[in-house]
Amino acid sequence: MFQTFDSAGDPAVGKPRVALLRQWLSDNGLDGFIVPRADEHQGEYVADRSARLKWLTGFSGSAGVAVVLRDRAFVFVDGRYTLQVRNEVDLGIFSIESLVDNPPAVWLRDNIGKGARLGLDPWLHTISEVKALQASADKTGAVLVPLDRNPIDIIWKDQPPAPVTPVELHPIGFAGELAKDKLARLATAIGKDGATHAVLTDPSSIAWAFNIRGGDVPHTPLALGFAILAADGSHQLFMDRRKFSRQVAAYLTQLADPHEPGEFDAAIVALAKSGAKIALDPVLAADRLRMLVEDNGGTVIAAPDPARIPRATKNQAETNGSRAAHRRDGAAVAKLLCWLDRQQPGSLDEIAVVTRLEETRRQTGEETQMPLRDVSFDTISGAGPNGAIMHYRVSRATSRKLQAGELFLLDSGAQYQDGTTDITRTVPIGQPTEEMRERFTLVLKGMIGISTLRFPAGTRGSEIDAVARMALWKHGCDFAHGTGHGVGSYLAVHEGPQRIARTGTEKLLEGMMLSNEPGYYKEGAYGIRIENLILVTPAEQIEGGDIAMHGFETLTLAPIDVRLVRSDLLTRDELHWLDTYHARVLTEIGPMLDGETLAWLEKATAPLPHDAKI
């Protein structure tokens, strides 16, 4: 729970462990093996037992793949991790490839020859991933070999056991809907998809559907397991019953037939043999499930996880809970920023700030009778050049002092029972340069552009992503990550399917929560990111307009550092938004503060001079 500061990744592990894997491949007639950063549930966080990619390579990021051949080895990462991966893996063993521009399914066509046998664990690759890999293998004449047991699990002698953290019930006051009613809705959706059953492989969907939470993975209150939902309401839940108290067991038994995880395969096989039509989400479900269904006479219905959209479109209880969580969290962040302002440059390191922020959130939670349950992800606390590493994870080996003349980027979040938060603020340590102020203001313009956007029903995240980049593009700048990700309700801080990005193909619906976080990163110098969470509002008519338009409600409540703002680069409307936002911050979190912190907040949220010309 909470953040540790051990070394994020150790490059020294690669050489001996790759040697062990290559020996196993040779002994078993394989020419290579694919190691994704994934477990059987395809979640962002994995239990220690499933951290196979980190164990093999040293890379600790949340997205990546390794391909180990007999004479070469590769690690694929996206733009967030291009700097981090080079610090965490042995570059004498691994070559670095782009997970976006040259993913394994594309790379395979040019690097795996005819007749080569490439192993994979079908539990760790989705149906869509294996389909893409198979298409490339067919073009080159290579052979994909699904394995019954993962070789990493064989050579990893001290692999941790599966987690058995207790399951807890999520109260109706926070959930907003009874689990039996959610499950009835899902059963109806399954029938409409033409299926008799649907498999929930995503623990977030199981947590939402059954109104339960757990603690099997870091920073996300999930209980690992599977569920088979039936159109006729005869649901089955597969979860280690050592996680259940008597109360939880009695509750869940009313909703589904409980089974141990080891019975899951047999249940799928039995349904398949009975002729069941089983819905599997191609982008979430393991290919192993497809194999079990099709190899035993069943029919796979390719359909999205039926819980994903209902889970993503928050109800009134969930949105009210999020608003309360953000007021509490904003007060904690304001306390931290006030404290940070009082410190002398060079007196703090990155770890000290993370530790203080966690303490402040705990204290604020205790004062408001809503305890901090966990951080929602490892805090990104990046001083100077570390701030340019988009998903930097501070460790004792990398922690830098906050020095005068640098920028400090703090990206953090919290898990409360009533909501999940995620906020980034960038602050100057001492006097910022004019370049820093200009770049910060360009980023701010993009963030305000998203905040104030109106858009018609049916708009997708990909269609508005450019709004956050326009000011940066005009100055020849950009950022190598999406503008926004979905956010759960006391669930995953990175929740799909909604997102604002070039790849954001899902329609933005009323009640969806997302982040709004454009940035700018100058390698070796500094990073800038400004992040608020936003909520899609109901479509409303605009005076004089023809059609109703959705908009965004900003949930996050904490000051944006105006010392970095060049007001002459903002339009009058942008300045008005900033002043109005700051007035709201003062009104909503001011009553939770007093003394020196309240005085600091009043100054930090004071209106800016209106130098805008437009």
Coordinates of C-alpha atoms in Angstrom, one line a residue:
M1 CA 0.0 0.0 0.0
F2 CA 1.2 3.5 -0.8
Q3 CA 4.5 4.2 -2.4
T4 CA 7.8 2.6 -1.9
F5 CA 11.1 4.0 -3.2
D6 CA 13.2 0.9 -4.0
S7 CA 15.1 1.0 -7.2
A8 CA 12.5 0.9 -10.0
G9 CA 14.4 -1.5 -12.2
D10 CA 17.7 -3.3 -12.2
P11 CA 19.5 -3.7 -15.5
A12 CA 21.7 -6.4 -14.0
V13 CA 18.9 -8.9 -13.9
G14 CA 18.7 -9.2 -17.7
K15 CA 21.8 -11.2 -18.6
P16 CA 21.5 -14.2 -16.3
R17 CA 17.7 -14.5 -16.6
V18 CA 17.7 -14.2 -20.4
A19 CA 20.3 -17.0 -20.4
L20 CA 18.0 -19.2 -18.4
L21 CA 15.1 -18.5 -20.7
R22 CA 17.2 -19.2 -23.8
Q23 CA 18.3 -22.5 -22.4
W24 CA 14.7 -23.5 -21.8
L25 CA 13.8 -22.4 -25.3
S26 CA 16.6 -24.6 -26.7
D27 CA 15.5 -27.5 -24.6
N28 CA 11.9 -27.2 -25.9
G29 CA 12.5 -26.6 -29.6
L30 CA 11.5 -23.0 -29.7
D31 CA 13.3 -20.1 -31.3
G32 CA 11.8 -17.3 -29.2
F33 CA 9.3 -16.3 -26.6
I34 CA 7.1 -13.2 -26.1
V35 CA 6.9 -11.7 -22.6
P36 CA 4.2 -9.0 -22.3
R37 CA 3.7 -6.8 -19.3
A38 CA 0.3 -8.4 -18.6
D39 CA -1.5 -10.9 -16.4
E40 CA -4.6 -13.0 -17.2
H41 CA -6.8 -9.9 -16.7
Q42 CA -5.0 -7.4 -18.9
G43 CA -5.0 -4.8 -16.2
E44 CA -2.6 -1.8 -15.8
Y45 CA -1.3 -3.1 -12.5
V46 CA -0.3 -6.7 -11.9
A47 CA 0.4 -8.6 -8.7
D48 CA 4.0 -9.4 -7.8
R49 CA 3.5 -12.9 -9.1
S50 CA 2.7 -11.6 -12.6
A51 CA 5.5 -9.1 -12.9
R52 CA 7.3 -11.3 -15.4
L53 CA 8.5 -8.6 -17.7
K54 CA 10.2 -6.7 -14.9
W55 CA 11.7 -9.9 -13.5
L56 CA 13.2 -10.8 -16.9
T57 CA 14.3 -7.4 -18.1
G58 CA 14.3 -4.9 -15.2
F59 CA 11.8 -2.6 -16.9
S60 CA 9.2 -1.5 -14.5
G61 CA 6.8 0.5 -16.7
S62 CA 3.1 -0.2 -17.0
A63 CA 3.2 -1.0 -20.7
G64 CA 5.8 -3.0 -22.6
V65 CA 6.7 -6.3 -24.3
A66 CA 9.9 -8.3 -24.5
V67 CA 10.8 -10.7 -27.4
V68 CA 13.7 -13.0 -26.6
L69 CA 15.2 -14.9 -29.5
R70 CA 18.1 -17.3 -29.3
D71 CA 20.6 -14.7 -30.4
R72 CA 18.8 -11.3 -29.9
A73 CA 16.4 -9.7 -27.4
F74 CA 14.1 -6.7 -27.7
V75 CA 12.0 -4.5 -25.4
F76 CA 9.1 -2.6 -26.9
V77 CA 7.9 0.6 -25.1
D78 CA 5.7 3.6 -25.9
G79 CA 6.7 7.3 -25.8
R80 CA 6.1 7.6 -22.1
Y81 CA 9.0 5.2 -21.3
T82 CA 11.7 5.9 -23.9
L83 CA 14.0 7.4 -21.3
Q84 CA 13.1 5.2 -18.4
V85 CA 13.7 1.9 -20.3
R86 CA 17.2 2.9 -21.1
N87 CA 18.0 3.3 -17.4
E88 CA 16.3 0.0 -16.4
V89 CA 17.4 -2.6 -18.9
D90 CA 20.8 -3.9 -20.0
L91 CA 21.4 -2.3 -23.4
G92 CA 24.0 -4.9 -24.1
I93 CA 21.3 -7.6 -24.0
F94 CA 18.2 -5.7 -25.2
S95 CA 17.5 -3.5 -28.2
I96 CA 14.7 -0.9 -27.7
E97 CA 11.8 -0.8 -30.1
S98 CA 8.7 1.4 -30.3
L99 CA 5.5 -0.2 -29.1
V100 CA 3.5 2.3 -31.2
D101 CA 5.5 2.6 -34.5
N102 CA 6.8 -0.9 -34.7
P103 CA 4.8 -3.2 -32.3
P104 CA 5.6 -6.9 -32.1
A105 CA 3.0 -7.9 -34.7
V106 CA 4.6 -5.5 -37.2
W107 CA 8.2 -6.2 -36.1
L108 CA 7.7 -9.9 -36.5
R109 CA 7.2 -9.7 -40.2
D110 CA 10.8 -8.4 -40.7
N111 CA 12.6 -10.3 -38.0
I112 CA 11.2 -13.8 -37.7
G113 CA 12.0 -16.1 -40.6
K114 CA 10.2 -19.0 -42.2
G115 CA 9.8 -22.0 -40.0
A116 CA 10.8 -20.2 -36.8
R117 CA 8.9 -21.3 -33.8
L118 CA 7.8 -18.4 -31.5
G119 CA 6.2 -19.3 -28.2
L120 CA 3.6 -17.3 -26.3
D121 CA 1.4 -17.8 -23.2
P122 CA -2.2 -17.5 -24.5
W123 CA -3.3 -16.4 -21.0
L124 CA -1.3 -13.2 -21.4
H125 CA -2.3 -12.1 -24.9
T126 CA -5.8 -10.9 -25.9
I127 CA -7.7 -12.4 -28.8
S128 CA -7.0 -9.3 -30.9
E129 CA -3.2 -9.5 -30.1
V130 CA -2.9 -13.1 -31.1
K131 CA -4.9 -12.5 -34.2
A132 CA -2.4 -9.7 -35.3
L133 CA 0.6 -11.8 -34.4
Q134 CA -0.8 -14.8 -36.3
A135 CA -1.4 -12.7 -39.4
S136 CA 2.2 -11.6 -39.4
A137 CA 3.5 -15.1 -38.7
D138 CA 1.5 -16.4 -41.6
K139 CA 3.1 -13.9 -44.0
T140 CA 6.6 -14.9 -43.0
G141 CA 6.0 -18.6 -42.6
A142 CA 6.8 -18.5 -38.9
V143 CA 4.9 -20.6 -36.4
L144 CA 3.2 -19.3 -33.2
V145 CA 3.2 -21.9 -30.5
P146 CA 0.7 -21.4 -27.6
L147 CA 2.2 -22.9 -24.5
D148 CA 0.4 -24.7 -21.7
R149 CA 2.8 -23.3 -19.1
N150 CA 4.7 -20.0 -19.1
P151 CA 8.5 -20.7 -19.1
I152 CA 9.1 -17.7 -16.9
D153 CA 7.0 -19.4 -14.2
I154 CA 9.3 -22.4 -14.6
I155 CA 12.6 -20.6 -14.3
W156 CA 11.5 -18.0 -11.7
K157 CA 12.3 -20.1 -8.6
D158 CA 11.2 -17.6 -6.0
Q159 CA 8.0 -16.4 -7.8
P160 CA 5.6 -14.9 -5.3
P161 CA 2.2 -16.7 -4.6
A162 CA -1.1 -15.4 -5.9
P163 CA -2.6 -12.7 -3.7
V164 CA -5.4 -13.4 -1.3
T165 CA -6.3 -9.9 0.0
P166 CA -9.8 -9.7 1.7
V167 CA -12.7 -8.6 -0.4
E168 CA -14.9 -5.9 1.0
L169 CA -18.4 -4.7 0.0
H170 CA -18.8 -1.4 -1.7
P171 CA -21.7 0.5 0.0
I172 CA -24.8 1.4 -2.0
G173 CA -24.3 5.0 -1.0
F174 CA -21.2 5.1 -3.1
A175 CA -22.2 2.6 -5.8
G176 CA -25.5 4.2 -6.4
E177 CA -27.1 1.0 -7.7
L178 CA -27.7 -2.5 -6.3
A179 CA -25.5 -5.3 -7.7
K180 CA -28.6 -7.4 -8.5
D181 CA -29.9 -4.6 -10.7
K182 CA -26.6 -4.1 -12.4
L183 CA -26.4 -7.9 -13.1
A184 CA -29.9 -7.9 -14.5
R185 CA -29.0 -5.1 -16.9
L186 CA -25.9 -7.0 -18.0
A187 CA -27.9 -10.2 -18.5
T188 CA -30.2 -8.3 -20.9
A189 CA -27.2 -6.9 -22.8
I190 CA -25.7 -10.4 -23.2
G191 CA -28.9 -11.6 -24.8
K192 CA -29.0 -8.6 -27.2
D193 CA -25.5 -9.6 -28.3
G194 CA -26.8 -13.0 -29.4
A195 CA -24.9 -14.8 -26.6
T196 CA -26.0 -17.1 -23.9
H197 CA -23.1 -16.2 -21.6
A198 CA -20.4 -13.5 -21.3
V199 CA -17.1 -13.8 -19.5
L200 CA -15.9 -10.9 -17.4
T201 CA -12.1 -11.0 -17.4
D202 CA -11.5 -7.4 -16.2
P203 CA -11.5 -7.2 -12.4
S204 CA -12.8 -3.6 -12.6
S205 CA -15.9 -4.9 -14.3
I206 CA -16.4 -7.6 -11.7
A207 CA -15.9 -5.1 -8.9
W208 CA -18.4 -2.7 -10.5
A209 CA -21.0 -5.4 -11.3
F210 CA -20.9 -7.1 -7.9
N211 CA -20.3 -3.9 -5.8
I212 CA -17.1 -5.3 -4.2
R213 CA -13.6 -4.0 -3.9
G214 CA -10.3 -5.7 -3.0
G215 CA -6.6 -5.2 -2.8
D216 CA -4.8 -7.8 -5.0
V217 CA -2.9 -5.3 -7.1
P218 CA -1.1 -2.1 -6.2
H219 CA -3.1 1.2 -6.0
T220 CA -6.4 -0.2 -7.5
P221 CA -9.0 -1.7 -5.2
L222 CA -9.5 -4.9 -7.2
A223 CA -10.1 -8.6 -6.3
L224 CA -8.6 -10.8 -9.0
G225 CA -11.0 -13.3 -10.5
F226 CA -13.3 -14.2 -13.3
A227 CA -17.1 -14.2 -13.8
I228 CA -19.3 -16.0 -16.2
L229 CA -22.6 -14.1 -16.6
A230 CA -25.6 -15.8 -18.2
A231 CA -28.4 -14.2 -20.1
D232 CA -30.8 -16.3 -17.9
G233 CA -29.3 -14.9 -14.7
S234 CA -27.4 -18.0 -13.6
H235 CA -24.1 -16.3 -12.9
Q236 CA -20.8 -17.8 -11.7
L237 CA -18.0 -16.1 -9.9
F238 CA -14.5 -17.6 -9.8
M239 CA -12.4 -16.2 -6.9
D240 CA -10.3 -17.5 -4.2
R241 CA -12.7 -17.9 -1.3
R242 CA -10.0 -17.3 1.3
K243 CA -10.6 -13.6 0.4
F244 CA -14.2 -13.9 1.7
S245 CA -15.4 -13.1 5.2
R246 CA -18.7 -14.8 6.2
Q247 CA -20.6 -11.6 5.4
V248 CA -19.0 -11.3 1.9
A249 CA -19.5 -15.0 1.1
A250 CA -23.2 -14.8 2.1
Y251 CA -23.6 -11.6 0.0
L252 CA -21.9 -13.0 -3.1
T253 CA -23.8 -16.3 -2.9
Q254 CA -27.0 -14.4 -3.4
L255 CA -25.7 -13.0 -6.7
A256 CA -23.7 -15.9 -8.3
D257 CA -22.6 -19.5 -7.7
P258 CA -19.1 -19.2 -6.2
H259 CA -16.2 -21.3 -7.4
E260 CA -12.5 -21.5 -6.9
P261 CA -10.3 -20.1 -9.7
G262 CA -9.0 -23.6 -10.5
E263 CA -12.5 -24.5 -11.6
F264 CA -12.7 -21.8 -14.3
D265 CA -11.3 -23.7 -17.2
A266 CA -13.5 -26.7 -16.6
A267 CA -16.6 -24.4 -16.4
I268 CA -15.8 -22.8 -19.8
V269 CA -15.2 -26.3 -21.3
A270 CA -18.5 -27.6 -19.9
L271 CA -20.4 -24.6 -21.4
A272 CA -18.7 -25.0 -24.7
K273 CA -19.6 -28.7 -24.9
S274 CA -23.2 -27.8 -24.2
G275 CA -23.2 -25.6 -27.3
A276 CA -23.1 -22.2 -25.4
K277 CA -22.6 -19.0 -27.3
I278 CA -20.0 -17.2 -25.2
A279 CA -19.3 -13.5 -25.5
L280 CA -15.6 -12.6 -25.2
D281 CA -14.2 -9.1 -25.6
P282 CA -11.4 -9.4 -28.2
V283 CA -9.4 -6.5 -26.7
L284 CA -9.7 -7.8 -23.1
A285 CA -10.2 -11.5 -23.1
A286 CA -7.2 -13.9 -23.1
D287 CA -6.8 -15.9 -26.3
R288 CA -6.7 -19.0 -24.1
L289 CA -10.5 -18.5 -23.5
R290 CA -11.1 -18.5 -27.2
M291 CA -9.2 -21.7 -27.6
L292 CA -11.1 -23.4 -24.7
V293 CA -14.5 -22.4 -26.3
E294 CA -13.7 -23.2 -29.9
D295 CA -11.8 -26.4 -29.2
N296 CA -14.8 -27.8 -27.3
G297 CA -17.6 -27.1 -29.7
G298 CA -18.8 -23.7 -28.4
T299 CA -19.2 -20.5 -30.3
V300 CA -17.3 -17.3 -29.5
I301 CA -19.4 -14.1 -29.9
A302 CA -17.0 -11.2 -30.3
A303 CA -18.6 -8.4 -28.2
P304 CA -17.3 -5.7 -25.8
D305 CA -17.3 -6.4 -22.1
P306 CA -21.0 -5.6 -21.3
A307 CA -19.9 -3.8 -18.1
R308 CA -17.5 -1.3 -19.6
I309 CA -19.9 1.4 -20.8
P310 CA -22.2 1.2 -17.8
R311 CA -19.1 1.3 -15.5
A312 CA -17.7 4.3 -17.4
T313 CA -20.9 6.4 -17.4
K314 CA -21.1 7.3 -13.7
N315 CA -24.4 7.7 -11.9
Q316 CA -25.4 10.5 -9.6
A317 CA -24.0 8.8 -6.4
E318 CA -20.7 8.2 -8.2
T319 CA -20.4 11.8 -9.5
N320 CA -21.4 13.3 -6.2
G321 CA -18.8 11.1 -4.5
S322 CA -16.1 12.2 -7.0
R323 CA -16.9 15.9 -6.3
A324 CA -16.5 15.3 -2.6
A325 CA -13.3 13.4 -3.1
H326 CA -11.9 16.2 -5.2
R327 CA -12.7 18.9 -2.7
R328 CA -10.9 16.9 0.0
D329 CA -8.0 16.1 -2.3
G330 CA -7.7 19.6 -3.5
A331 CA -7.4 20.8 0.1
A332 CA -4.6 18.3 0.7
V333 CA -2.8 19.4 -2.5
A334 CA -3.1 23.0 -1.5
K335 CA -1.6 22.3 1.9
L336 CA 1.3 20.5 0.1
L337 CA 1.9 23.4 -2.3
C338 CA 1.8 26.0 0.5
W339 CA 4.4 24.0 2.4
L340 CA 6.5 23.5 -0.7
D341 CA 6.5 27.3 -1.3
R342 CA 8.0 27.8 2.2
Q343 CA 11.0 25.6 1.6
Q344 CA 14.4 26.8 0.5
P345 CA 15.6 25.6 -3.0
G346 CA 18.0 22.7 -2.5
S347 CA 16.5 21.7 0.9
L348 CA 14.1 19.0 -0.4
D349 CA 14.4 16.0 -2.6
E350 CA 11.7 14.3 -4.7
I351 CA 11.0 11.6 -2.1
A352 CA 10.5 14.1 0.7
V353 CA 7.7 15.8 -1.4
V354 CA 6.0 12.4 -2.1
T355 CA 6.2 11.5 1.6
R356 CA 4.8 14.8 2.7
L357 CA 1.9 14.6 0.2
E358 CA 0.9 11.2 1.4
E359 CA 0.9 12.4 5.0
T360 CA -1.1 15.5 4.0
R361 CA -3.7 13.3 2.3
R362 CA -3.9 11.0 5.2
Q363 CA -4.4 13.8 7.6
T364 CA -7.0 15.5 5.5
G365 CA -8.9 12.2 5.1
E366 CA -8.9 11.7 8.9
E367 CA -10.2 15.3 9.5
T368 CA -13.1 14.7 7.1
Q369 CA -13.8 11.1 8.2
M370 CA -13.0 9.7 4.7
P371 CA -9.7 7.9 5.1
L372 CA -7.1 7.7 2.3
R373 CA -7.2 4.1 1.2
D374 CA -4.2 4.3 -1.1
V375 CA -2.5 6.4 -3.7
S376 CA -4.1 5.8 -7.1
F377 CA -0.6 5.3 -8.8
D378 CA 3.0 5.8 -7.9
T379 CA 3.5 9.6 -7.6
I380 CA 5.5 11.2 -10.4
S381 CA 7.8 13.6 -8.5
G382 CA 10.2 15.0 -11.1
A383 CA 12.6 17.8 -10.4
G384 CA 14.5 19.4 -13.3
P385 CA 15.4 16.8 -16.0
N386 CA 13.5 14.0 -14.1
G387 CA 10.3 15.9 -14.9
A388 CA 11.0 15.3 -18.6
I389 CA 10.6 11.6 -18.0
M390 CA 6.8 11.4 -18.6
H391 CA 6.2 8.4 -16.3
Y392 CA 9.2 8.8 -14.0
R393 CA 9.1 6.8 -10.8
V394 CA 11.3 8.3 -8.1
S395 CA 13.5 5.8 -6.2
R396 CA 16.2 6.2 -3.7
A397 CA 18.7 5.8 -6.5
T398 CA 17.3 8.6 -8.7
S399 CA 15.8 11.2 -6.2
R400 CA 17.1 14.7 -7.0
K401 CA 17.1 17.9 -5.0
L402 CA 14.6 20.6 -6.0
Q403 CA 17.1 23.2 -7.1
A404 CA 16.6 26.9 -7.9
G405 CA 15.9 27.7 -11.5
E406 CA 14.2 24.4 -12.2
L407 CA 10.7 23.2 -12.6
F408 CA 9.1 20.6 -10.4
L409 CA 6.4 18.3 -11.8
L410 CA 4.1 16.5 -9.3
D411 CA 1.6 14.1 -10.8
S412 CA -0.3 12.2 -8.0
G413 CA -3.7 10.7 -7.1
A414 CA -5.6 9.2 -4.3
Q415 CA -8.1 6.4 -3.7
Y416 CA -11.0 7.3 -1.4
Q417 CA -14.1 5.2 -0.9
D418 CA -16.1 7.9 -2.6
G419 CA -13.8 8.6 -5.5
T420 CA -10.5 8.3 -7.4
T421 CA -8.4 11.4 -8.0
D422 CA -5.5 12.3 -10.4
I423 CA -3.9 15.7 -10.5
T424 CA -0.7 17.2 -11.9
R425 CA 0.7 20.5 -11.0
T426 CA 4.0 22.0 -12.2
V427 CA 5.7 24.7 -10.0
P428 CA 8.9 26.8 -10.4
I429 CA 11.6 26.4 -7.8
G430 CA 13.0 29.9 -7.6
Q431 CA 12.9 32.0 -10.8
P432 CA 11.7 30.3 -14.0
T433 CA 13.1 31.2 -17.4
E434 CA 11.0 32.9 -20.0
E435 CA 11.1 29.7 -22.1
M436 CA 9.6 27.8 -19.2
R437 CA 6.8 30.4 -18.8
E438 CA 6.1 30.4 -22.5
R439 CA 5.9 26.6 -22.7
F440 CA 3.8 26.4 -19.6
T441 CA 1.3 28.9 -21.0
L442 CA 1.0 27.0 -24.2
V443 CA 0.2 23.9 -22.2
L444 CA -2.3 25.8 -20.2
K445 CA -4.0 27.1 -23.4
G446 CA -4.5 23.5 -24.4
M447 CA -5.9 22.5 -21.1
I448 CA -8.3 25.4 -21.1
G449 CA -9.3 24.5 -24.7
I450 CA -10.5 21.1 -23.6
S451 CA -12.1 22.5 -20.4
T452 CA -14.3 24.9 -22.3
L453 CA -15.0 22.7 -25.4
R454 CA -18.6 22.1 -26.5
F455 CA -19.2 19.1 -28.7
P456 CA -22.2 17.2 -30.2
A457 CA -23.4 13.8 -29.2
G458 CA -21.3 11.0 -30.8
T459 CA -18.0 12.9 -30.6
R460 CA -15.0 10.7 -30.0
G461 CA -11.9 11.4 -28.1
S462 CA -9.8 11.3 -31.2
E463 CA -11.8 14.2 -32.7
I464 CA -10.9 16.6 -29.9
D465 CA -7.4 15.6 -29.0
A466 CA -5.9 18.2 -31.3
V467 CA -7.6 21.0 -29.3
A468 CA -5.1 20.4 -26.5
R469 CA -2.1 20.6 -28.9
M470 CA -3.0 23.5 -31.2
A471 CA -1.1 26.2 -29.2
L472 CA 2.0 23.9 -28.9
W473 CA 1.9 23.0 -32.6
K474 CA 1.9 26.6 -33.6
H475 CA 5.3 26.9 -31.8
G476 CA 6.7 23.6 -33.1
C477 CA 6.1 21.6 -30.0
D478 CA 4.0 18.6 -29.0
F479 CA 3.8 15.9 -26.3
A480 CA 4.1 12.1 -26.8
H481 CA 1.1 10.9 -24.7
G482 CA -2.7 11.1 -24.9
T483 CA -4.5 14.1 -23.7
G484 CA -6.8 12.2 -21.4
H485 CA -7.6 8.8 -20.0
G486 CA -10.8 7.5 -18.4
V487 CA -11.0 7.4 -14.6
G488 CA -13.0 4.9 -12.4
S489 CA -15.1 5.4 -9.4
Y490 CA -12.9 4.1 -6.5
L491 CA -11.5 1.8 -9.2
A492 CA -8.7 2.1 -11.8
V493 CA -7.3 5.6 -12.2
H494 CA -6.7 4.6 -15.9
E495 CA -10.1 3.3 -17.0
G496 CA -11.3 2.4 -20.5
P497 CA -12.7 2.6 -23.0
Q498 CA -13.1 6.4 -22.9
R499 CA -10.0 8.5 -23.7
I500 CA -8.9 11.7 -25.4
A501 CA -6.2 10.7 -27.7
R502 CA -5.4 10.0 -31.4
T503 CA -6.5 6.5 -30.6
G504 CA -9.7 7.5 -28.7
T505 CA -12.4 5.8 -30.8
E506 CA -15.0 5.6 -28.1
K507 CA -17.9 8.1 -28.0
L508 CA -17.8 10.5 -25.1
L509 CA -21.0 9.9 -23.1
E510 CA -22.7 11.8 -20.3
G511 CA -21.2 10.8 -17.0
M512 CA -17.8 9.6 -18.3
M513 CA -14.8 10.9 -16.2
L514 CA -11.5 11.7 -18.0
S515 CA -8.3 13.4 -17.3
N516 CA -7.3 16.6 -19.2
E517 CA -3.5 16.7 -19.2
P518 CA -1.5 18.2 -22.0
G519 CA 2.2 18.6 -21.4
Y520 CA 5.6 19.6 -22.8
Y521 CA 8.9 17.8 -22.1
K522 CA 12.4 19.1 -22.9
E523 CA 14.7 16.1 -22.5
G524 CA 17.4 16.6 -20.0
A525 CA 16.0 19.9 -18.8
Y526 CA 12.4 20.0 -17.5
G527 CA 8.9 18.7 -17.9
I528 CA 5.5 20.5 -17.8
R529 CA 2.1 19.0 -17.3
I530 CA -1.2 20.5 -16.0
E531 CA -3.9 18.0 -15.2
N532 CA -7.5 18.2 -14.0
L533 CA -10.1 15.6 -14.1
I534 CA -13.3 16.4 -16.1
L535 CA -16.8 15.0 -16.3
V536 CA -18.9 14.8 -19.5
T537 CA -22.0 16.9 -18.9
P538 CA -25.5 16.4 -20.4
A539 CA -26.1 17.8 -23.8
E540 CA -27.7 21.2 -23.6
Q541 CA -28.9 23.7 -26.2
I542 CA -26.7 26.8 -26.9
E543 CA -28.5 30.0 -27.3
G544 CA -29.0 30.6 -31.0
G545 CA -27.6 27.1 -31.9
D546 CA -29.2 24.3 -33.8
I547 CA -28.2 21.2 -31.7
A548 CA -27.6 20.3 -28.1
M549 CA -23.9 20.1 -27.1
H550 CA -22.1 18.3 -24.4
G551 CA -19.4 19.9 -22.3
F552 CA -17.0 19.2 -19.5
E553 CA -17.3 19.9 -15.8
T554 CA -13.9 20.3 -14.1
L555 CA -13.7 18.2 -11.0
T556 CA -10.2 18.9 -9.8
L557 CA -9.8 21.8 -7.3
A558 CA -6.3 23.1 -6.8
P559 CA -4.5 26.3 -7.9
I560 CA -2.5 26.4 -11.1
D561 CA 0.8 28.2 -10.5
V562 CA 0.3 31.7 -12.0
R563 CA 4.0 32.5 -11.7
L564 CA 4.5 30.4 -14.8
V565 CA 1.7 32.0 -16.7
R566 CA 2.3 34.7 -19.4
S567 CA -1.1 36.4 -19.4
D568 CA -0.1 38.2 -22.7
L569 CA -0.3 34.8 -24.4
L570 CA -3.8 34.1 -23.2
T571 CA -7.0 35.4 -24.8
R572 CA -9.6 37.3 -22.7
D573 CA -11.7 34.1 -22.6
E574 CA -8.8 32.0 -21.4
L575 CA -7.9 34.6 -18.7
H576 CA -11.6 34.6 -17.7
W577 CA -11.6 30.8 -17.4
L578 CA -8.5 30.8 -15.2
D579 CA -9.8 33.5 -12.9
T580 CA -13.2 31.9 -12.7
Y581 CA -11.6 28.5 -11.9
H582 CA -9.4 30.0 -9.2
A583 CA -12.4 31.7 -7.7
R584 CA -14.2 28.4 -7.5
V585 CA -11.1 26.7 -6.0
L586 CA -11.0 29.3 -3.2
T587 CA -14.8 29.0 -2.6
E588 CA -14.8 25.2 -2.5
I589 CA -11.6 24.3 -0.7
G590 CA -11.0 27.5 1.2
P591 CA -13.4 26.5 4.1
M592 CA -11.3 23.4 4.6
L593 CA -8.1 25.5 5.2
D594 CA -7.1 28.1 7.7
G595 CA -4.2 30.3 8.9
E596 CA -1.1 30.4 6.7
T597 CA -2.5 27.9 4.1
L598 CA -5.7 29.9 3.6
A599 CA -3.7 33.1 3.2
W600 CA -1.5 31.3 0.7
L601 CA -4.5 30.0 -1.3
E602 CA -6.1 33.5 -1.4
K603 CA -2.9 34.8 -3.0
A604 CA -2.5 31.8 -5.3
T605 CA -6.0 32.2 -6.7
A606 CA -6.0 36.0 -7.1
P607 CA -7.1 37.3 -10.6
L608 CA -4.3 37.8 -13.1
P609 CA -3.7 41.1 -14.9
H610 CA -5.7 41.1 -18.2
D611 CA -3.0 41.8 -20.8
A612 CA -4.8 39.8 -23.5
K613 CA -5.4 41.6 -26.8
I614 CA -8.1 39.3 -28.2

